[in-house]
C-alpha atoms as a PDB file:
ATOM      1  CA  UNK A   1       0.000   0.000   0.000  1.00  0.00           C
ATOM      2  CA  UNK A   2       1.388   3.704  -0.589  1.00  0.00           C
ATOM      3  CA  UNK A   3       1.125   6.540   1.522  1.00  0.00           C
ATOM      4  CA  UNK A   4      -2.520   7.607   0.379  1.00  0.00           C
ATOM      5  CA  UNK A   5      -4.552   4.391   0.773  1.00  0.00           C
ATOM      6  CA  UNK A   6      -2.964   3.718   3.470  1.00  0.00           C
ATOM      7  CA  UNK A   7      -3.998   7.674   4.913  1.00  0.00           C
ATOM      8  CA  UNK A   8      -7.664   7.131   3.424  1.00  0.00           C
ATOM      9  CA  UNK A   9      -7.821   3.715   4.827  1.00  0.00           C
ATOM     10  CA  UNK A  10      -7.303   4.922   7.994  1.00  0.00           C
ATOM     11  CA  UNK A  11      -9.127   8.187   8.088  1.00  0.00           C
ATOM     12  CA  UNK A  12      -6.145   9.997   8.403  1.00  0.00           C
ATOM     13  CA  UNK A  13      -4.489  12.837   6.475  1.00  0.00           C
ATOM     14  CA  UNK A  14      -0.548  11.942   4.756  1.00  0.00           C
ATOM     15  CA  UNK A  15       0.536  14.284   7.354  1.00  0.00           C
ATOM     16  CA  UNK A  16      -0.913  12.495  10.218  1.00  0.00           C
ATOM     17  CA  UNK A  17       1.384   9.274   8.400  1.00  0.00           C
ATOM     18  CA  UNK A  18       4.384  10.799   8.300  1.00  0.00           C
ATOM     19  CA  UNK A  19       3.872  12.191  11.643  1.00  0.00           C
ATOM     20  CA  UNK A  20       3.251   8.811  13.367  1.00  0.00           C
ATOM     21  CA  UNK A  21       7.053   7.444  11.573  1.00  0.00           C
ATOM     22  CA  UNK A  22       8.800  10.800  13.091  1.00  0.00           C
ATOM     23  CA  UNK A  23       7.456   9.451  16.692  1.00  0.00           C
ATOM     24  CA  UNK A  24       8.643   5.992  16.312  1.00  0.00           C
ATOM     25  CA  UNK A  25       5.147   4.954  16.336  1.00  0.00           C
ATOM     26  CA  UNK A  26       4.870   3.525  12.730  1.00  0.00           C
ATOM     27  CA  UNK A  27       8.126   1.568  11.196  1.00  0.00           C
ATOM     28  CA  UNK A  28       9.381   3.577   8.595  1.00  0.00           C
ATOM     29  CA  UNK A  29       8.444   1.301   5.382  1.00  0.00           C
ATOM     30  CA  UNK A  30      10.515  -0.343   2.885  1.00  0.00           C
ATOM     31  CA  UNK A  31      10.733   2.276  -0.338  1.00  0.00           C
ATOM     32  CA  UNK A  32      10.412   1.013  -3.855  1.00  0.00           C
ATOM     33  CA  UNK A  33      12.759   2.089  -6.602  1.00  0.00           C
ATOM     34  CA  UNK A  34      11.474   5.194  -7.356  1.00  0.00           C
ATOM     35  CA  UNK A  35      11.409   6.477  -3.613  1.00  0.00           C
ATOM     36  CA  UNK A  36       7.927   5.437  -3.081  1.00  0.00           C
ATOM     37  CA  UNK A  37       6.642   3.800   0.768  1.00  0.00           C
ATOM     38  CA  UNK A  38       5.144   0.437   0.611  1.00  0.00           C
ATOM     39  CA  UNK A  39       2.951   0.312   3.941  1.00  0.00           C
ATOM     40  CA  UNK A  40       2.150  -3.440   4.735  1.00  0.00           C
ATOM     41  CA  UNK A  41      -2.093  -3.971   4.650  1.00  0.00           C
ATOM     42  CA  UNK A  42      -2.237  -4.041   8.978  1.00  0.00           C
ATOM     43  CA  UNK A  43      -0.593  -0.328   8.738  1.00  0.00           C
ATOM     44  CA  UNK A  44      -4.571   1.406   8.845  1.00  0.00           C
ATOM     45  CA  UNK A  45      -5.656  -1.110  11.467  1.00  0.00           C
ATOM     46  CA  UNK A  46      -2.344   0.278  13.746  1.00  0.00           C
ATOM     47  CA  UNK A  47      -2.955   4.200  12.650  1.00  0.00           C
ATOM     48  CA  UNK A  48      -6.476   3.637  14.171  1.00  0.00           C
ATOM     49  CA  UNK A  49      -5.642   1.639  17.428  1.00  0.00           C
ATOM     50  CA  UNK A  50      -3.148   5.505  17.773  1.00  0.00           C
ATOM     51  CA  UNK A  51      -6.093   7.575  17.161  1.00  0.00           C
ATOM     52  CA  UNK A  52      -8.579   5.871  19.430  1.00  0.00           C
ATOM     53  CA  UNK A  53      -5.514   5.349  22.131  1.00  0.00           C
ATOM     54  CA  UNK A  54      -5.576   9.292  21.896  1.00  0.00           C
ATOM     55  CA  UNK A  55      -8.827   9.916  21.865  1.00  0.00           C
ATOM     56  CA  UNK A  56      -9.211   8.017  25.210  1.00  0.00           C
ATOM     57  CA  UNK A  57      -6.321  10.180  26.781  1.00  0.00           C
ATOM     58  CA  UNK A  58      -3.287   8.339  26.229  1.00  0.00           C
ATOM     59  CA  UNK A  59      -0.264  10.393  25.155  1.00  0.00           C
ATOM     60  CA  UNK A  60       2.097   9.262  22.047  1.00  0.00           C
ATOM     61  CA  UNK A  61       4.642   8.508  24.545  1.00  0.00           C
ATOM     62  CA  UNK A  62       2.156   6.141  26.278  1.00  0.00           C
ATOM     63  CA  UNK A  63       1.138   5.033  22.657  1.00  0.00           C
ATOM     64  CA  UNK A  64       4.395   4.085  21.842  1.00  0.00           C
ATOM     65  CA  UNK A  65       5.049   2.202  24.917  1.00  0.00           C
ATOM     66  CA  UNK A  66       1.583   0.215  24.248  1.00  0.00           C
ATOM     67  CA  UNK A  67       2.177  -0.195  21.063  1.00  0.00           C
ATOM     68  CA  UNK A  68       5.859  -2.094  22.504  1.00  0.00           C
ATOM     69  CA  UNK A  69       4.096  -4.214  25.000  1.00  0.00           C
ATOM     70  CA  UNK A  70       1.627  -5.057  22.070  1.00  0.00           C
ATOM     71  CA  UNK A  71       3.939  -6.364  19.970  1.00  0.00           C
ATOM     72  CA  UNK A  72       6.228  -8.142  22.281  1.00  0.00           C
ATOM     73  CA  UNK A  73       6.257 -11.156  23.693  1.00  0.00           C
ATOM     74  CA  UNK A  74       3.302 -12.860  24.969  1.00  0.00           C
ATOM     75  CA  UNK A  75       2.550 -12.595  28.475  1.00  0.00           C
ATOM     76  CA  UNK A  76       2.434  -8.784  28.075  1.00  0.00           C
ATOM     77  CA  UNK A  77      -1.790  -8.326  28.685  1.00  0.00           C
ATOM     78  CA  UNK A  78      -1.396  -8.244  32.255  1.00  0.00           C
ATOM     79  CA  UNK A  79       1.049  -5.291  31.684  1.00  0.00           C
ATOM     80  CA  UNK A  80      -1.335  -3.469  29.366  1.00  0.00           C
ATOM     81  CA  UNK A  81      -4.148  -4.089  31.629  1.00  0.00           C
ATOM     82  CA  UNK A  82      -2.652  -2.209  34.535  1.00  0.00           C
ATOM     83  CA  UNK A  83      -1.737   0.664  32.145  1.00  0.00           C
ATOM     84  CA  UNK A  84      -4.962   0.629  30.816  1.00  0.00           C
ATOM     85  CA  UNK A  85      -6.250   0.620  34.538  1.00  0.00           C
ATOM     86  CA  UNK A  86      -3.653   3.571  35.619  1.00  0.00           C
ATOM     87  CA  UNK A  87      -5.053   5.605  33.096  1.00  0.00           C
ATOM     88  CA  UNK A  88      -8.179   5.306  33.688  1.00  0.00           C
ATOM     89  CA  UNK A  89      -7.667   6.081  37.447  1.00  0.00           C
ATOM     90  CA  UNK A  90      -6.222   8.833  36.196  1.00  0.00           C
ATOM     91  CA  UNK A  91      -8.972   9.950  34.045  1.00  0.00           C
ATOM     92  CA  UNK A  92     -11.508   9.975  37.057  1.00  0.00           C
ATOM     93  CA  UNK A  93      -9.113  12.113  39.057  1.00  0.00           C
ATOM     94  CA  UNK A  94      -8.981  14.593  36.359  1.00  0.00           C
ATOM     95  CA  UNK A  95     -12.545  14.660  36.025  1.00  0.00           C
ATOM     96  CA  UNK A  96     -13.057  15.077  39.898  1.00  0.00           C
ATOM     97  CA  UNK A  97     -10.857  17.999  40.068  1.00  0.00           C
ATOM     98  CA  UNK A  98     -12.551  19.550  36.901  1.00  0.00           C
ATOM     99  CA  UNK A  99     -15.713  19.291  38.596  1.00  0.00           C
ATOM    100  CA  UNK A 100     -14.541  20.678  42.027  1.00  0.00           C
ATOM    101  CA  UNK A 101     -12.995  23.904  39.310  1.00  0.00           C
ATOM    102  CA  UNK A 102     -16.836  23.991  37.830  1.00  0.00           C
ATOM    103  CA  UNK A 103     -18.962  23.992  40.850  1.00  0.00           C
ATOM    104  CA  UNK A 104     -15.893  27.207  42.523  1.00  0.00           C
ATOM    105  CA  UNK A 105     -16.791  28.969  39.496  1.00  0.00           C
ATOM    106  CA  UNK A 106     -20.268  28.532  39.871  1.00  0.00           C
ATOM    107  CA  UNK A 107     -20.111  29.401  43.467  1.00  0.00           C
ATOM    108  CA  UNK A 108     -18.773  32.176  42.808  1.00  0.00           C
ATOM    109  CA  UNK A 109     -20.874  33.471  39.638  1.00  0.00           C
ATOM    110  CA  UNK A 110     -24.244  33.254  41.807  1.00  0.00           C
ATOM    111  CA  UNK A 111     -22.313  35.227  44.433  1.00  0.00           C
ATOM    112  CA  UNK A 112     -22.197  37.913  41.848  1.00  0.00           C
ATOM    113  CA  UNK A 113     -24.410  41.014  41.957  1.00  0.00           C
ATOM    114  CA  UNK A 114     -23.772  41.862  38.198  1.00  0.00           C
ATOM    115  CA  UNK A 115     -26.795  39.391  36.986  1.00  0.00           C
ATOM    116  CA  UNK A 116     -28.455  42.299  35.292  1.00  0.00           C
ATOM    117  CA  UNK A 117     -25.185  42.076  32.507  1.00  0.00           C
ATOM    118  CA  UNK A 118     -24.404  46.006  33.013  1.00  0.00           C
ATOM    119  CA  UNK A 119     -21.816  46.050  35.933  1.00  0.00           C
ATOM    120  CA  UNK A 120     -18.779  44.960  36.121  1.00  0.00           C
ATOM    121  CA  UNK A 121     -18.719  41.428  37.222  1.00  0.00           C
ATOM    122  CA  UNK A 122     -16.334  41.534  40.314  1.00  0.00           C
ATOM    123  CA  UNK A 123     -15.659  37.947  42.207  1.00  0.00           C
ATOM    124  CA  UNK A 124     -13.436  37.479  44.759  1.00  0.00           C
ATOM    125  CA  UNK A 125     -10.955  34.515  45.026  1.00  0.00           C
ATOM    126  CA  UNK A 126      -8.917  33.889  47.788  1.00  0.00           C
ATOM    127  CA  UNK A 127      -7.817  37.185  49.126  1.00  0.00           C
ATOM    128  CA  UNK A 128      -7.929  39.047  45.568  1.00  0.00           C
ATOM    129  CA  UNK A 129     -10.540  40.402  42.993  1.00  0.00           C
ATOM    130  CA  UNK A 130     -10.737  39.004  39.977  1.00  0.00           C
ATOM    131  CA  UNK A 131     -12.854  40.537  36.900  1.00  0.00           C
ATOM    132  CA  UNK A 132     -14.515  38.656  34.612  1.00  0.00           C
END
């Protein structure tokens, strides 16, 4: 496969491709003759187990180091569970401190008196003002 099908394959752009090889997440393929990449048929399948990896909040580094236990030896699921299970422990404390931020902020918007939108809106955290 060359660059494109395997870039439309995957739902990915032939920057996204390239990219992925810089990071040391795809093997840079063997090139034909005339300079063109030949991507073996699995490539898409691997560019999409990196998208969805990232779109569940793993980071390319953490990609990369999946994508290692993946393809090693076997005996490696237990390992990839527990990452699996660190991020997602992970995750939930992210979203519990993004929740405590939300519900500050909204404490502190329905202590404002500028409801009517034509003051200033003047909130106080900590020991300073702050103007939104």
């Amino acid at each position: 496969m060359r660059i494109g099908e395997v870039a439309a394959s995957a739902g990915v752009n032939i920057q996204t491709v390239r990219f992925y090889e810089r990071r040391g997440l795809l093997q840079e393929p063997p090139r034909l003759p005339s300079g063109y990449r030949v991507y073996q048929d699995q490539t898409p399948a691997l560019i999409r187990f990196i998208k969805q990896a990232q779109s569940v909040g793993f980071t390319l580094n953490e990609i990369r180091e999946l994508l290692q236990l993946r393809n090693g030896r076997v005996g490696n699921a237990s390992q990839l569970r527990s990452i699996g299970e660190a991020k997602i422990r992970a995750l939930d404390d992210e979203i519990q401190r993004l929740i405590e931020a939300r519900d500050v902020l909204s404490q502190l918007l329905n202590a404002c008196n500028c409801s009517d939108g034509g003051s200033e809106c003047t909130v106080t955290i900590g020991r300073r003002e702050r103007h939104l």
